[in-house]
N, CA, C and O atoms as a printed pandas DataFrame, in Angstrom:
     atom_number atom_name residue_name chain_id  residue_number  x_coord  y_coord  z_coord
0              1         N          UNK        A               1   70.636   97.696  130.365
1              2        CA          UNK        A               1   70.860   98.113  128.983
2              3         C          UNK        A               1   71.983   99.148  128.903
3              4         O          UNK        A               1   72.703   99.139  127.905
4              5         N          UNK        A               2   72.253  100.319  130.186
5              6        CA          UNK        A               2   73.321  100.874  130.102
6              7         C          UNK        A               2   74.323  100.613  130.321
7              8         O          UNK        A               2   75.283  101.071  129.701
8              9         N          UNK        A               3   74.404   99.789  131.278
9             10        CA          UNK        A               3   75.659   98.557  131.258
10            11         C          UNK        A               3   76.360   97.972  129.869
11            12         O          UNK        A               3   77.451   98.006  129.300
12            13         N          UNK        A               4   75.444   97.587  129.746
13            14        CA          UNK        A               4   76.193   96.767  128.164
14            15         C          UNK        A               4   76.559   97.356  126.934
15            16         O          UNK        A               4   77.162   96.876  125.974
16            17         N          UNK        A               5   76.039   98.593  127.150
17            18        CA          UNK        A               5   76.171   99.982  126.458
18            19         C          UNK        A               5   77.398  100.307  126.531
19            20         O          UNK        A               5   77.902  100.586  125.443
20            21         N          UNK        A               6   78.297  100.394  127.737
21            22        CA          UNK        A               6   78.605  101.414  128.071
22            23         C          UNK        A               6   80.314   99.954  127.788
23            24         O          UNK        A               6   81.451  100.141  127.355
24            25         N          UNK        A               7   79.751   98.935  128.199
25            26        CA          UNK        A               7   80.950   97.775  127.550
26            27         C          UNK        A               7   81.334   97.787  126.403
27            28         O          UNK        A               7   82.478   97.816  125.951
28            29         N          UNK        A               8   79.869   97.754  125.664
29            30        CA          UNK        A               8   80.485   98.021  123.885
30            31         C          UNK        A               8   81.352   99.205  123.515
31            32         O          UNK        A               8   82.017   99.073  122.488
32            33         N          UNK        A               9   81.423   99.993  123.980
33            34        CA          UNK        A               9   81.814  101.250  124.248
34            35         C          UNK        A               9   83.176  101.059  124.304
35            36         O          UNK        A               9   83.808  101.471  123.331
36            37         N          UNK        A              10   84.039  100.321  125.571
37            38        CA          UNK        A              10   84.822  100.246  126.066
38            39         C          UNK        A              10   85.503   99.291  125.283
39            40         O          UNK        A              10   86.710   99.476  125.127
40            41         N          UNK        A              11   84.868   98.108  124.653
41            42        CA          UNK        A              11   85.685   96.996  123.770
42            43         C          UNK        A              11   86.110   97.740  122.279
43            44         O          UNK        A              11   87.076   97.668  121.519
44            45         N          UNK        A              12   84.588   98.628  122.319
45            46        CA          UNK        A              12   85.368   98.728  120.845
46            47         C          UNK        A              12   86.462  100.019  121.213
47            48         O          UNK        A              12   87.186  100.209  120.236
48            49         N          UNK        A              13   86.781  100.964  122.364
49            50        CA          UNK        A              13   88.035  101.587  122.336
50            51         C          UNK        A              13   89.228  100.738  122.464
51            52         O          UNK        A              13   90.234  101.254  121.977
52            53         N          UNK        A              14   89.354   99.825  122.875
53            54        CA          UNK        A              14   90.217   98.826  123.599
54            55         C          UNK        A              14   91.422   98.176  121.853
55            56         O          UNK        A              14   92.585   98.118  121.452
56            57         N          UNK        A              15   89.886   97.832  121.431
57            58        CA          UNK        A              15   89.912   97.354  119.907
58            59         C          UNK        A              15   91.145   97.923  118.751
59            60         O          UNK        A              15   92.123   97.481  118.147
60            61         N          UNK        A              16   90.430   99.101  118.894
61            62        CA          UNK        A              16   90.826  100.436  118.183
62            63         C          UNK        A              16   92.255  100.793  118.820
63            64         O          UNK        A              16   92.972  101.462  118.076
64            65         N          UNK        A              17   92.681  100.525  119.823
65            66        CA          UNK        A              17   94.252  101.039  120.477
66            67         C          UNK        A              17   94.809   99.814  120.287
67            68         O          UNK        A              17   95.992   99.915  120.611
68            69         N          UNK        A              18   94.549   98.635  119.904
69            70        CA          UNK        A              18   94.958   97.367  119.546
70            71         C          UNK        A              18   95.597   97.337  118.235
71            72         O          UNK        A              18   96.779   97.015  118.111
72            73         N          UNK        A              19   94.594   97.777  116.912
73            74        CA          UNK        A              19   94.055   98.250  115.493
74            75         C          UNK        A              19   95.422   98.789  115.377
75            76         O          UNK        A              19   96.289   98.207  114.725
76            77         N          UNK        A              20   95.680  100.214  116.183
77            78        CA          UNK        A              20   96.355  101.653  115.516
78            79         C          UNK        A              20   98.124  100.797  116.199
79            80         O          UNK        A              20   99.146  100.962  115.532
80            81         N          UNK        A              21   98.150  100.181  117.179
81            82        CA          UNK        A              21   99.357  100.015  117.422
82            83         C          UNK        A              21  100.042   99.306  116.439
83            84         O          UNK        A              21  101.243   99.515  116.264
84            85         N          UNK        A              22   99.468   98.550  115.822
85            86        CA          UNK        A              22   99.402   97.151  114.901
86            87         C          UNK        A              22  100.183   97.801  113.319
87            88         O          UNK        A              22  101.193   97.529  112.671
88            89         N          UNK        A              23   98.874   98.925  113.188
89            90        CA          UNK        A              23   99.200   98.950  111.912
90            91         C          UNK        A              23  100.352   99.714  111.635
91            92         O          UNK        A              23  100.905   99.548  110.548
92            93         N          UNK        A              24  100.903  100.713  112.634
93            94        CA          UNK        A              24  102.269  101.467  112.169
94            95         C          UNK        A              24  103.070  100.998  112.870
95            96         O          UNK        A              24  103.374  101.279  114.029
96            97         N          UNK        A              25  103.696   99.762  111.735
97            98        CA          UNK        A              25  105.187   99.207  112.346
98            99         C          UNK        A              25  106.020  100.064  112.288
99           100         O          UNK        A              25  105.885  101.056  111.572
100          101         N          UNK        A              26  107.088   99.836  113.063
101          102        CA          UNK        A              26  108.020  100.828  113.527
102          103         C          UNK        A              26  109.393  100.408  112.304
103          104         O          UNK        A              26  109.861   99.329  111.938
104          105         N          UNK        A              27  109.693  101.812  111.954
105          106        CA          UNK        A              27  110.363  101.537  110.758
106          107         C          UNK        A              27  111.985  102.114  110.977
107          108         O          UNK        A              27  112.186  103.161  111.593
108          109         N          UNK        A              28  113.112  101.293  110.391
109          110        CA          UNK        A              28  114.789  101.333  110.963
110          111         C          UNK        A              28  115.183  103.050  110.217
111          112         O          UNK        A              28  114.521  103.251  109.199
112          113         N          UNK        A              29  115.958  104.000  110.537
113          114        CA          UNK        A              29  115.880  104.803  109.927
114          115         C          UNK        A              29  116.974  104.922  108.811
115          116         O          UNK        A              29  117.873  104.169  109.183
116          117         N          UNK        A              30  117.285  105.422  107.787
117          118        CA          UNK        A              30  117.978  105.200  106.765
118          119         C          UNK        A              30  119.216  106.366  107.101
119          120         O          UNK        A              30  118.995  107.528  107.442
120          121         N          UNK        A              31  120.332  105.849  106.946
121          122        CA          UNK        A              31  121.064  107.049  106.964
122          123         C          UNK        A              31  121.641  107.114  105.147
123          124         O          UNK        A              31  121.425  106.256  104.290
124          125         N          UNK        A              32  122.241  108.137  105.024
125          126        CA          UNK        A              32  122.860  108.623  103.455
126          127         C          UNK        A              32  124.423  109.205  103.790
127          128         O          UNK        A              32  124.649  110.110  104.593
128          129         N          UNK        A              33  125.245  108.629  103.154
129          130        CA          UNK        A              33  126.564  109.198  103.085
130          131         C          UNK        A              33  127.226  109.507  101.113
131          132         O          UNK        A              33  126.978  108.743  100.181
132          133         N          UNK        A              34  127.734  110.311  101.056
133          134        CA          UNK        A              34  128.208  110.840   99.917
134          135         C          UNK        A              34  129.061  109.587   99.742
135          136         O          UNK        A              34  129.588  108.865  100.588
136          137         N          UNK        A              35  129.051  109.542   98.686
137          138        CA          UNK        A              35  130.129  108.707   97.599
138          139         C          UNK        A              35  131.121  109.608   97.014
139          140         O          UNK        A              35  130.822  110.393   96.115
140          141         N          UNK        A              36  132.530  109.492   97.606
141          142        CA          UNK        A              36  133.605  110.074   96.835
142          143         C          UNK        A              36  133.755  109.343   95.360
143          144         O          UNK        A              36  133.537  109.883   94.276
144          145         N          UNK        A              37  134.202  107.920   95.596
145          146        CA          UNK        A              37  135.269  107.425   94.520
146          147         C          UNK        A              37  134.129  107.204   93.345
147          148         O          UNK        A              37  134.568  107.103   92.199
148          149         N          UNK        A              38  132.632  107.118   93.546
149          150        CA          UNK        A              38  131.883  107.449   92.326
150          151         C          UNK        A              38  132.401  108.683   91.501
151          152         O          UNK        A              38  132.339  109.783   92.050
152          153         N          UNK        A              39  132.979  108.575   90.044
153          154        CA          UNK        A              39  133.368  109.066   89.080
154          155         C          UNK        A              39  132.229  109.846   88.344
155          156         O          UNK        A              39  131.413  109.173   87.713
156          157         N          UNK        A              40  132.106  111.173   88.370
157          158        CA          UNK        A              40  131.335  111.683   87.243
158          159         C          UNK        A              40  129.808  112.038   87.972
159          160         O          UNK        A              40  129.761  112.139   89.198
160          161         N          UNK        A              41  128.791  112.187   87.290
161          162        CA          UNK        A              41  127.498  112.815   87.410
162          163         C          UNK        A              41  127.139  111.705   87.529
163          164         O          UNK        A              41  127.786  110.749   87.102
164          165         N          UNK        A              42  125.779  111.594   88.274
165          166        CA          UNK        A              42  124.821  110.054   89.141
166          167         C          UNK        A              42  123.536  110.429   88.239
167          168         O          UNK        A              42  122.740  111.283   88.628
168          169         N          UNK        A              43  123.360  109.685   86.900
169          170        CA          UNK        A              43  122.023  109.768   86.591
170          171         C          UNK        A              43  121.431  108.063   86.618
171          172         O          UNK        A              43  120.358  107.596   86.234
172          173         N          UNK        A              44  122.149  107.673   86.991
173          174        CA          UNK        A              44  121.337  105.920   86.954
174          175         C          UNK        A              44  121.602  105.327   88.512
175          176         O          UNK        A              44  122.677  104.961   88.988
176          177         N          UNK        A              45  120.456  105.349   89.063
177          178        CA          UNK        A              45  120.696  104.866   90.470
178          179         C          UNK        A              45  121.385  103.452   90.395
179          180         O          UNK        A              45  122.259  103.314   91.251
180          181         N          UNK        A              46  121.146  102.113   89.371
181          182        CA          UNK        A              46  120.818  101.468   89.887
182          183         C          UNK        A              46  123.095  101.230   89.730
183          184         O          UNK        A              46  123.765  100.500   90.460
184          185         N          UNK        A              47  123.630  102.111   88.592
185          186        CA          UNK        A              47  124.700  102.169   89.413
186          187         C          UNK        A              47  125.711  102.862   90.387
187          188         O          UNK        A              47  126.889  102.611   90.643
188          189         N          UNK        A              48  124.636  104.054   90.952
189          190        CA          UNK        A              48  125.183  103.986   92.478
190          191         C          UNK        A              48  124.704  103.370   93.260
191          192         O          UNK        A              48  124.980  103.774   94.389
192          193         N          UNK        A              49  123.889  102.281   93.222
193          194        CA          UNK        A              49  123.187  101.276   93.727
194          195         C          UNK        A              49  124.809   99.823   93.915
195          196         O          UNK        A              49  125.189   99.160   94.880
196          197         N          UNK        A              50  125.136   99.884   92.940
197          198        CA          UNK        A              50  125.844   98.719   92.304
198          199         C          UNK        A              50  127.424   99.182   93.474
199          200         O          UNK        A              50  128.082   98.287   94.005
200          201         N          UNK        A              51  127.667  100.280   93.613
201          202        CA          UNK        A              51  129.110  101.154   93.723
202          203         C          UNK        A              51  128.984  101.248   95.305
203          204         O          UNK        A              51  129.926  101.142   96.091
204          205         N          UNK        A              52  127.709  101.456   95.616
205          206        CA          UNK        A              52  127.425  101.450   97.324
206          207         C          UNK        A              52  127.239   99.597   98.101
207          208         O          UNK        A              52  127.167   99.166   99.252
208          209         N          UNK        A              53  127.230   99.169   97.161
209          210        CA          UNK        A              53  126.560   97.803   97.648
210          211         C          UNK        A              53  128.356   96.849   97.864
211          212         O          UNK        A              53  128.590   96.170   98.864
212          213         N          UNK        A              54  129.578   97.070   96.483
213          214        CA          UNK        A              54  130.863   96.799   96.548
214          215         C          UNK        A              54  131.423   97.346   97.760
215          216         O          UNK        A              54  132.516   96.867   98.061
216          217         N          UNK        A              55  130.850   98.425   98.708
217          218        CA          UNK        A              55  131.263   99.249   99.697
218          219         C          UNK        A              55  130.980   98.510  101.127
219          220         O          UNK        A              55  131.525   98.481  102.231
220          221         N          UNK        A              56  129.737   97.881  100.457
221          222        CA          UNK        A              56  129.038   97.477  102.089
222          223         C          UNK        A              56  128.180   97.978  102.384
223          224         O          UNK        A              56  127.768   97.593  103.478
224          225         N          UNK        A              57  127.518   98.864  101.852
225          226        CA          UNK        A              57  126.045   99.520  102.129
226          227         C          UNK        A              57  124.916   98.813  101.062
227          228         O          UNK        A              57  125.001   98.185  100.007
228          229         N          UNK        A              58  123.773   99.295  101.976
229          230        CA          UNK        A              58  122.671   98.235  101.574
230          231         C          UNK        A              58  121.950   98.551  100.604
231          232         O          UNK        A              58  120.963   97.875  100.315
232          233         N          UNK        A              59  122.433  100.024   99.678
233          234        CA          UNK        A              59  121.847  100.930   98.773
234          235         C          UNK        A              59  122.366  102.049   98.414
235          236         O          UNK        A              59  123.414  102.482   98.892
236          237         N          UNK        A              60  121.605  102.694   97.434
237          238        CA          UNK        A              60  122.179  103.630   96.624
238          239         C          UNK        A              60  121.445  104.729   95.677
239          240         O          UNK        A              60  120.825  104.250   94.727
240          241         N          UNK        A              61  121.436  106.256   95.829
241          242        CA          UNK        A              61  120.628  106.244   94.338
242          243         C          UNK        A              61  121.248  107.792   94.375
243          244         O          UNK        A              61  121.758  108.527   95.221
244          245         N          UNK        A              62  121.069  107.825   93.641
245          246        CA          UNK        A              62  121.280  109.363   92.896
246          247         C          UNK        A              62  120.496  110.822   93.198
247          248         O          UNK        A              62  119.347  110.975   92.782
248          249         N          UNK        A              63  121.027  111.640   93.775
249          250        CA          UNK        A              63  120.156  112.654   94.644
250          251         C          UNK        A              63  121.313  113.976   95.014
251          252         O          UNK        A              63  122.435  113.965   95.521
252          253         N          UNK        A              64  120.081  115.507   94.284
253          254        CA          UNK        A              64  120.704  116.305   94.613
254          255         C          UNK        A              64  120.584  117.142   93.148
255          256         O          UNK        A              64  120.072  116.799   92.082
256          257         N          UNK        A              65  121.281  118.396   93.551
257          258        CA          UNK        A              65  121.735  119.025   92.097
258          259         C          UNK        A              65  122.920  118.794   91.710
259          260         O          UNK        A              65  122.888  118.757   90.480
260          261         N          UNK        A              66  123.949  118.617   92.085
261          262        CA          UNK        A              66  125.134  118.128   91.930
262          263         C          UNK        A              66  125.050  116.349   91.507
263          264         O          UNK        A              66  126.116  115.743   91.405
264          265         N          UNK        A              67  124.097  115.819   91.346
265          266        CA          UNK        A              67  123.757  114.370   90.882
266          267         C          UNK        A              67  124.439  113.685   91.516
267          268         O          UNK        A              67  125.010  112.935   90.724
268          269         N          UNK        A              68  124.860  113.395   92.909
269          270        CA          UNK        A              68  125.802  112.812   93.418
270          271         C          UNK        A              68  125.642  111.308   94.207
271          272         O          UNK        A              68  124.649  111.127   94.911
272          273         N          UNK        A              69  126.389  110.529   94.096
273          274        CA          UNK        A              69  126.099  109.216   94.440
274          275         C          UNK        A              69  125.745  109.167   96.051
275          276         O          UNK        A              69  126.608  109.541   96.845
276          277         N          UNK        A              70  124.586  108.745   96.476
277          278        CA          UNK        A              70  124.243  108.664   98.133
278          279         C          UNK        A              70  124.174  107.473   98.495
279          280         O          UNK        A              70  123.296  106.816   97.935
280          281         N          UNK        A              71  124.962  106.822   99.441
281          282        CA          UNK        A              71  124.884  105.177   99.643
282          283         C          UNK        A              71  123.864  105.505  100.571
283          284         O          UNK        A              71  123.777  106.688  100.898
284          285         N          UNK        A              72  123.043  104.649  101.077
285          286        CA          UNK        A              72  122.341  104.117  102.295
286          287         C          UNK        A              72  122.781  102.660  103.028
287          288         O          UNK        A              72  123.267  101.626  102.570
288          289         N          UNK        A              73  122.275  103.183  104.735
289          290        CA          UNK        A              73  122.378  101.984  105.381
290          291         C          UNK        A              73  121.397  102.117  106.496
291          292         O          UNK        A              73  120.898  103.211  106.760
292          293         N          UNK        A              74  121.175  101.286  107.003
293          294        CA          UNK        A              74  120.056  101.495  108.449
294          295         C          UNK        A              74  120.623  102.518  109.304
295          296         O          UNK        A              74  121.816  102.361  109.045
296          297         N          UNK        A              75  120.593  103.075  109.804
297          298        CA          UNK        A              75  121.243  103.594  111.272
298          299         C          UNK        A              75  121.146  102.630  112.680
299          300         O          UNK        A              75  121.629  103.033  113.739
């Protein structure tokens, strides 16, 4: 009986390091570069979205006190 005890024990740690690896996929990290030739104050991401994407980056949004256009790309 302590035997089989002591298995359940062991499957369900086994389980559980199976579980936790699983669930936090590993995620690409984002880098941010300033937008010069964006004109003016950034209150609508979706066009420094639009201005970063004509550039080649995969995104865009508006961030900061200076409201300034931030492209993104993976690193």
């Amino acid at each position: 009986m302590e035997s089989s005890h002591k298995l359940f024990q062991a499957i369900a740690i086994l389980l559980l390091l199976l579980v936790a690896t699983e669930v936090v996929p590993a995620q690409a990290r984002e880098c941010e570069t300033e937008r010069e030739r964006f004109n003016g104050l950034c209150f609508v991401s979706a066009n420094c979205a639009g201005v970063c994407g004509a550039e080649g980056f995969t995104g865009g949004k508006c961030s900061g006190l200076k409201r300034s256009c931030m492209c993104t790309k993976e690193c």
